[in-house]
């Protein structure tokens, strides 16, 4: 250790060059490990599922405004045959149709998704699409 390093080690509250370099190395490794986690979180958001409607309400149909209505309601659409992925919903929110649907059916399903509230199946996925982290 040089005379300068020893003098810096002796002063209280003064970081040595070695301490500064070590702190920089720790910070750099944190950045490297956080970025893949964010990328993975973004990818999982796009792969999450949103059922239309949620399983507990599968007997209902979806009206054009997205509300749930009885099965025999004129102009209402049958439940989606499968949940939609976050990626499919994101595309629909940007103006595309949900896969396997007509334009009107897609609009009704998208309106249903927009009405999702905390505690409903698919809400967390939809909320994640609204607040991307990446």
XYZ file of N, CA, C and O in Angstrom, residues 8-127:
480
model
N -5.082 8.056 3.367
C -6.520 8.125 3.115
C -7.278 7.149 4.001
O -8.394 7.419 4.434
N -6.690 5.962 4.282
C -7.332 4.987 5.154
C -7.476 5.522 6.576
O -8.392 5.160 7.289
N -6.550 6.384 6.974
C -6.543 6.864 8.348
C -7.586 7.949 8.584
O -8.041 8.133 9.696
N -7.978 8.690 7.561
C -8.928 9.781 7.741
C -10.360 9.263 7.830
O -10.810 8.548 6.973
N -11.086 9.622 8.912
C -12.467 9.165 9.050
C -13.369 9.841 8.021
O -13.237 11.022 7.750
N -14.284 9.066 7.434
C -15.253 9.607 6.492
C -14.727 9.835 5.093
O -15.440 10.354 4.262
N -13.492 9.493 4.831
C -12.922 9.695 3.502
C -12.763 8.326 2.852
O -12.107 7.446 3.394
N -13.367 8.149 1.687
C -13.280 6.866 0.979
C -11.945 6.749 0.271
O -11.444 7.717 -0.321
N -11.359 5.589 0.355
C -10.114 5.350 -0.366
C -10.442 5.030 -1.807
O -11.592 4.746 -2.167
N -9.408 5.070 -2.644
C -9.594 4.692 -4.044
C -10.091 3.259 -4.131
O -10.945 2.934 -4.931
N -9.548 2.402 -3.299
C -9.934 0.984 -3.312
C -11.424 0.839 -2.956
O -12.160 0.113 -3.597
N -11.887 1.561 -1.934
C -13.293 1.483 -1.540
C -14.194 2.008 -2.655
O -15.253 1.448 -2.926
N -13.770 3.079 -3.288
C -14.542 3.649 -4.385
C -14.640 2.674 -5.546
O -15.714 2.478 -6.123
N -13.534 2.036 -5.883
C -13.540 1.050 -6.969
C -14.426 -0.143 -6.624
O -15.154 -0.657 -7.472
N -14.367 -0.598 -5.372
C -15.190 -1.730 -4.953
C -16.674 -1.367 -5.024
O -17.501 -2.155 -5.477
N -17.028 -0.156 -4.613
C -18.407 0.299 -4.678
C -18.884 0.354 -6.124
O -19.998 -0.054 -6.441
N -18.036 0.830 -7.016
C -18.370 0.876 -8.440
C -18.609 -0.506 -9.010
O -19.520 -0.721 -9.806
N -17.819 -1.478 -8.592
C -17.983 -2.846 -9.076
C -19.303 -3.444 -8.599
O -20.003 -4.121 -9.340
N -19.666 -3.164 -7.353
C -20.936 -3.661 -6.819
C -22.102 -3.033 -7.582
O -23.055 -3.709 -7.966
N -22.046 -1.737 -7.822
C -23.117 -1.051 -8.540
C -23.251 -1.583 -9.959
O -24.355 -1.801 -10.455
N -22.142 -1.824 -10.631
C -22.183 -2.349 -12.004
C -22.806 -3.730 -12.044
O -23.597 -4.045 -12.935
N -22.492 -4.589 -11.072
C -23.070 -5.930 -11.068
C -24.566 -5.874 -10.792
O -25.324 -6.691 -11.277
N -25.021 -4.891 -10.021
C -26.452 -4.751 -9.759
C -27.185 -4.382 -11.034
O -28.263 -4.903 -11.313
N -26.616 -3.500 -11.842
C -27.236 -3.114 -13.103
C -27.326 -4.316 -14.034
O -28.350 -4.556 -14.660
N -26.294 -5.098 -14.106
C -26.282 -6.269 -14.979
C -27.345 -7.270 -14.559
O -28.010 -7.866 -15.378
N -27.550 -7.456 -13.256
C -28.524 -8.443 -12.794
C -29.953 -7.917 -12.822
O -30.887 -8.684 -12.906
N -30.186 -6.618 -12.746
C -31.532 -6.058 -12.759
C -32.109 -6.030 -14.164
O -33.264 -6.349 -14.372
N -31.327 -5.678 -15.163
C -31.855 -5.576 -16.524
C -32.490 -6.867 -17.025
O -33.590 -6.818 -17.560
N -31.866 -8.038 -16.865
C -32.542 -9.263 -17.299
C -33.849 -9.506 -16.545
O -34.815 -9.998 -17.111
N -33.901 -9.131 -15.280
C -35.127 -9.310 -14.508
C -36.249 -8.440 -15.074
O -37.389 -8.880 -15.181
N -35.933 -7.201 -15.450
C -36.943 -6.339 -16.055
C -37.401 -6.876 -17.397
O -38.580 -6.852 -17.717
N -36.469 -7.372 -18.180
C -36.829 -7.952 -19.479
C -37.718 -9.167 -19.277
O -38.693 -9.355 -20.005
N -37.409 -9.976 -18.282
C -38.218 -11.153 -18.006
C -39.606 -10.739 -17.530
O -40.605 -11.327 -17.924
N -39.695 -9.713 -16.708
C -40.991 -9.239 -16.222
C -41.828 -8.711 -17.376
O -43.019 -8.987 -17.461
N -41.220 -7.967 -18.291
C -41.940 -7.464 -19.448
C -42.437 -8.612 -20.297
O -43.579 -8.616 -20.745
N -41.613 -9.622 -20.504
C -42.026 -10.789 -21.285
C -43.155 -11.534 -20.622
O -44.091 -11.983 -21.294
N -43.130 -11.660 -19.295
C -44.195 -12.390 -18.609
C -45.504 -11.620 -18.661
O -46.570 -12.220 -18.690
N -45.455 -10.295 -18.682
C -46.668 -9.496 -18.808
C -47.333 -9.780 -20.151
O -48.549 -9.925 -20.229
N -46.569 -9.888 -21.200
C -47.140 -10.142 -22.516
C -47.664 -11.569 -22.646
O -48.470 -11.853 -23.513
N -47.226 -12.473 -21.784
C -47.679 -13.860 -21.835
C -48.740 -14.182 -20.798
O -49.192 -15.312 -20.725
N -49.163 -13.227 -19.989
C -50.199 -13.486 -19.001
C -51.545 -13.650 -19.723
O -51.679 -13.304 -20.887
N -52.527 -14.198 -19.019
C -53.828 -14.485 -19.637
C -54.937 -13.620 -19.070
O -54.949 -13.305 -17.884
N -55.904 -13.297 -19.951
C -57.102 -12.576 -19.547
C -58.302 -13.342 -20.095
O -58.552 -13.332 -21.299
N -59.053 -14.023 -19.212
C -60.248 -14.722 -19.675
C -61.396 -13.737 -19.915
O -61.534 -12.745 -19.197
N -62.212 -13.999 -20.936
C -63.351 -13.134 -21.252
C -64.586 -14.002 -21.398
O -64.713 -14.702 -22.384
N -65.473 -14.013 -20.408
C -65.342 -13.427 -19.075
C -64.573 -14.364 -18.152
O -64.199 -15.464 -18.549
N -64.402 -13.931 -16.904
C -63.692 -14.774 -15.946
C -64.508 -16.047 -15.680
O -65.716 -16.086 -15.916
N -63.856 -17.084 -15.228
C -64.457 -18.415 -15.093
C -65.750 -18.409 -14.272
O -66.694 -19.115 -14.613
N -65.838 -17.636 -13.242
C -67.028 -17.593 -12.404
C -68.250 -17.010 -13.082
O -69.362 -17.134 -12.595
N -68.054 -16.397 -14.228
C -69.162 -15.757 -14.962
C -69.276 -16.304 -16.378
O -69.796 -15.639 -17.269
N -68.800 -17.508 -16.579
C -68.736 -18.105 -17.915
C -70.102 -18.278 -18.569
O -70.197 -18.365 -19.782
N -71.188 -18.312 -17.818
C -72.522 -18.471 -18.398
C -73.073 -17.206 -19.025
O -74.097 -17.243 -19.701
N -72.415 -16.088 -18.817
C -72.889 -14.810 -19.348
C -72.303 -14.542 -20.731
O -71.274 -15.087 -21.107
N -72.977 -13.657 -21.457
C -72.467 -13.173 -22.730
C -71.960 -11.753 -22.522
O -72.206 -11.132 -21.477
N -71.280 -11.216 -23.531
C -70.692 -9.880 -23.422
C -71.420 -8.942 -24.375
O -71.477 -9.187 -25.584
N -71.965 -7.858 -23.823
C -72.631 -6.844 -24.634
C -71.576 -5.979 -25.313
O -70.398 -6.003 -24.957
N -72.004 -5.185 -26.283
C -71.083 -4.323 -27.037
C -70.314 -3.368 -26.128
O -69.156 -3.051 -26.399
N -70.945 -2.938 -25.022
C -70.262 -2.012 -24.109
C -69.326 -2.718 -23.132
O -68.698 -2.083 -22.300
N -69.252 -4.049 -23.214
C -68.365 -4.810 -22.342
C -69.020 -5.333 -21.080
O -68.391 -6.044 -20.301
N -70.275 -5.010 -20.875
C -70.962 -5.504 -19.681
C -71.381 -6.959 -19.884
O -71.510 -7.434 -21.015
N -71.580 -7.650 -18.782
C -72.042 -9.034 -18.839
C -73.565 -9.038 -18.847
O -74.200 -8.328 -18.062
N -74.122 -9.831 -19.758
C -75.574 -9.896 -19.915
C -75.999 -11.363 -20.006
O -75.168 -12.243 -20.257
N -77.297 -11.633 -19.813
C -77.766 -13.014 -19.954
C -77.512 -13.553 -21.360
O -77.430 -12.803 -22.338
N -77.428 -14.838 -21.439
C -77.123 -15.548 -22.679
C -78.058 -15.191 -23.840
O -77.642 -15.139 -24.991
N -79.318 -14.935 -23.579
C -80.293 -14.692 -24.655
C -80.427 -13.223 -25.043
O -81.360 -12.839 -25.733
N -79.509 -12.372 -24.637
C -79.563 -10.940 -24.953
C -79.200 -10.709 -26.423
O -78.136 -11.133 -26.881
N -80.100 -10.042 -27.180
C -79.802 -9.774 -28.593
C -78.549 -8.901 -28.747
O -78.343 -7.951 -27.993
N -77.725 -9.240 -29.708
C -76.522 -8.472 -30.006
C -75.338 -8.768 -29.101
O -74.259 -8.217 -29.305
N -75.524 -9.631 -28.107
C -74.430 -9.969 -27.198
C -73.603 -11.106 -27.787
O -74.083 -11.890 -28.608
N -72.359 -11.177 -27.367
C -71.427 -12.172 -27.895
C -71.164 -13.270 -26.874
O -71.080 -13.012 -25.669
N -70.993 -14.483 -27.373
C -70.671 -15.629 -26.524
C -69.303 -15.405 -25.887
O -68.469 -14.652 -26.407
N -69.037 -16.067 -24.760
C -67.709 -15.955 -24.143
C -66.619 -16.391 -25.113
O -66.850 -17.213 -25.998
N -65.450 -15.828 -24.926
C -64.307 -16.217 -25.764
C -63.981 -17.682 -25.488
O -64.064 -18.134 -24.344
N -63.605 -18.429 -26.519
C -63.309 -19.850 -26.329
C -62.042 -20.117 -25.511
O -61.855 -21.213 -25.000
N -61.186 -19.126 -25.398
C -59.953 -19.270 -24.622
C -59.544 -17.900 -24.102
O -59.969 -16.870 -24.632
N -58.723 -17.875 -23.054
C -58.217 -16.575 -22.576
C -57.305 -15.943 -23.624
O -56.673 -16.641 -24.417
N -57.244 -14.645 -23.621
C -56.342 -13.921 -24.512
C -55.057 -13.609 -23.762
O -55.069 -13.345 -22.565
N -53.946 -13.621 -24.483
C -52.663 -13.298 -23.857
C -52.528 -11.782 -23.734
O -53.204 -11.024 -24.442
N -51.649 -11.359 -22.864
C -51.378 -9.938 -22.716
C -50.945 -9.308 -24.030
O -51.331 -8.184 -24.346
N -50.158 -10.047 -24.808
C -49.698 -9.538 -26.100
C -50.874 -9.312 -27.051
O -50.944 -8.296 -27.743
N -51.828 -10.247 -27.072
C -53.006 -10.103 -27.934
C -53.867 -8.926 -27.488
O -54.360 -8.160 -28.322
N -54.029 -8.774 -26.186
C -54.832 -7.672 -25.660
C -54.144 -6.335 -25.934
O -54.793 -5.366 -26.331
N -52.842 -6.298 -25.763
C -52.087 -5.061 -26.049
C -52.292 -4.643 -27.502
O -52.537 -3.475 -27.788
N -52.220 -5.591 -28.420
C -52.444 -5.296 -29.842
C -53.876 -4.808 -30.077
O -54.112 -3.876 -30.856
N -54.845 -5.424 -29.388
C -56.243 -5.010 -29.540
C -56.459 -3.600 -28.991
O -57.220 -2.816 -29.571
N -55.803 -3.278 -27.904
C -55.910 -1.926 -27.348
C -55.296 -0.890 -28.287
O -55.656 0.288 -28.235
N -54.390 -1.344 -29.143
C -53.764 -0.458 -30.138
C -54.542 -0.427 -31.448
O -54.063 0.123 -32.438
N -55.737 -1.070 -31.499
C -56.592 -0.980 -32.677
C -56.735 -2.246 -33.493
O -57.529 -2.271 -34.431
N -55.986 -3.279 -33.193
C -56.145 -4.541 -33.928
C -57.282 -5.350 -33.314
O -57.727 -5.082 -32.209
N -57.719 -6.371 -34.042
C -58.751 -7.274 -33.515
C -58.100 -8.392 -32.722
O -56.986 -8.826 -33.032
N -58.817 -8.866 -31.717
C -58.364 -10.046 -30.986
C -58.442 -11.239 -31.930
O -59.335 -11.291 -32.789
N -57.541 -12.186 -31.826
C -57.528 -13.323 -32.765
C -58.810 -14.152 -32.681
O -59.348 -14.388 -31.601
N -59.303 -14.540 -33.855
C -60.489 -15.390 -33.940
C -61.797 -14.666 -33.690
O -62.807 -15.308 -33.421
N -61.778 -13.335 -33.773
C -62.997 -12.561 -33.516
C -63.301 -11.631 -34.684
O -62.415 -11.268 -35.455
N -64.570 -11.237 -34.780
C -64.942 -10.183 -35.720
C -64.554 -8.848 -35.089
O -64.249 -8.791 -33.888
N -64.619 -7.799 -35.855
C -64.276 -6.468 -35.337
C -65.218 -6.082 -34.188
O -64.778 -5.583 -33.155
N -66.524 -6.358 -34.338
C -67.503 -6.010 -33.304
C -67.293 -6.852 -32.043
O -67.372 -6.350 -30.920
N -67.047 -8.136 -32.236
C -66.803 -9.029 -31.111
C -65.531 -8.610 -30.364
O -65.512 -8.549 -29.130
N -64.485 -8.302 -31.105
C -63.232 -7.858 -30.503
C -63.440 -6.588 -29.697
O -62.914 -6.448 -28.586
N -64.230 -5.665 -30.231
C -64.499 -4.408 -29.524
C -65.247 -4.677 -28.218
O -64.930 -4.092 -27.191
N -66.234 -5.577 -28.251
C -66.982 -5.919 -27.037
C -66.056 -6.559 -26.004
O -66.091 -6.213 -24.819
N -65.214 -7.498 -26.442
C -64.277 -8.155 -25.525
C -63.280 -7.144 -24.947
O -62.960 -7.180 -23.765
N -62.805 -6.251 -25.778
C -61.862 -5.226 -25.317
C -62.543 -4.303 -24.304
O -61.931 -3.928 -23.293
N -63.815 -3.965 -24.555
C -64.556 -3.142 -23.593
C -64.726 -3.884 -22.267
O -64.639 -3.273 -21.196
N -64.957 -5.191 -22.324
C -65.041 -5.996 -21.094
C -63.707 -5.912 -20.337
O -63.689 -5.703 -19.122
N -62.618 -6.080 -21.062
C -61.286 -6.058 -20.438
C -61.030 -4.701 -19.785
O -60.488 -4.622 -18.680
N -61.438 -3.642 -20.433
C -61.256 -2.294 -19.860
C -62.044 -2.106 -18.566
O -61.713 -1.264 -17.743
N -63.114 -2.880 -18.382
C -63.951 -2.786 -17.185
C -63.442 -3.647 -16.030
O -64.021 -3.622 -14.946
N -62.388 -4.426 -16.260
C -61.879 -5.301 -15.195
C -61.507 -4.473 -13.970
O -60.974 -3.365 -14.097
N -61.785 -5.028 -12.806
C -61.479 -4.357 -11.548
C -60.644 -5.270 -10.673
O -60.599 -6.482 -10.886
N -60.029 -4.672 -9.681
C -59.197 -5.413 -8.731
C -59.970 -6.614 -8.188
O -61.132 -6.495 -7.821
N -59.321 -7.764 -8.184
C -59.944 -8.985 -7.685
C -60.537 -9.850 -8.777
O -60.861 -11.010 -8.539
N -60.706 -9.299 -9.973
C -61.250 -10.078 -11.085
C -60.110 -10.760 -11.824
O -59.011 -10.210 -11.949
N -60.391 -11.958 -12.325
C -59.391 -12.699 -13.077
C -58.984 -11.917 -14.322
O -59.840 -11.463 -15.083
N -57.697 -11.724 -14.505
C -57.178 -10.975 -15.651
C -56.857 -9.527 -15.337
O -56.178 -8.854 -16.112
N -57.316 -9.033 -14.174
C -57.080 -7.627 -13.849
C -55.599 -7.298 -13.734
O -55.141 -6.282 -14.258
N -54.844 -8.138 -13.042
C -53.415 -7.868 -12.847
C -52.699 -7.815 -14.185
O -51.850 -6.954 -14.421
N -53.042 -8.722 -15.082
C -52.438 -8.726 -16.418
C -52.774 -7.426 -17.147
O -51.892 -6.764 -17.689
N -54.054 -7.048 -17.143
C -54.479 -5.819 -17.812
C -53.805 -4.594 -17.190
O -53.318 -3.716 -17.903
N -53.747 -4.531 -15.875
C -53.106 -3.402 -15.203
C -51.622 -3.321 -15.580
O -51.086 -2.231 -15.753
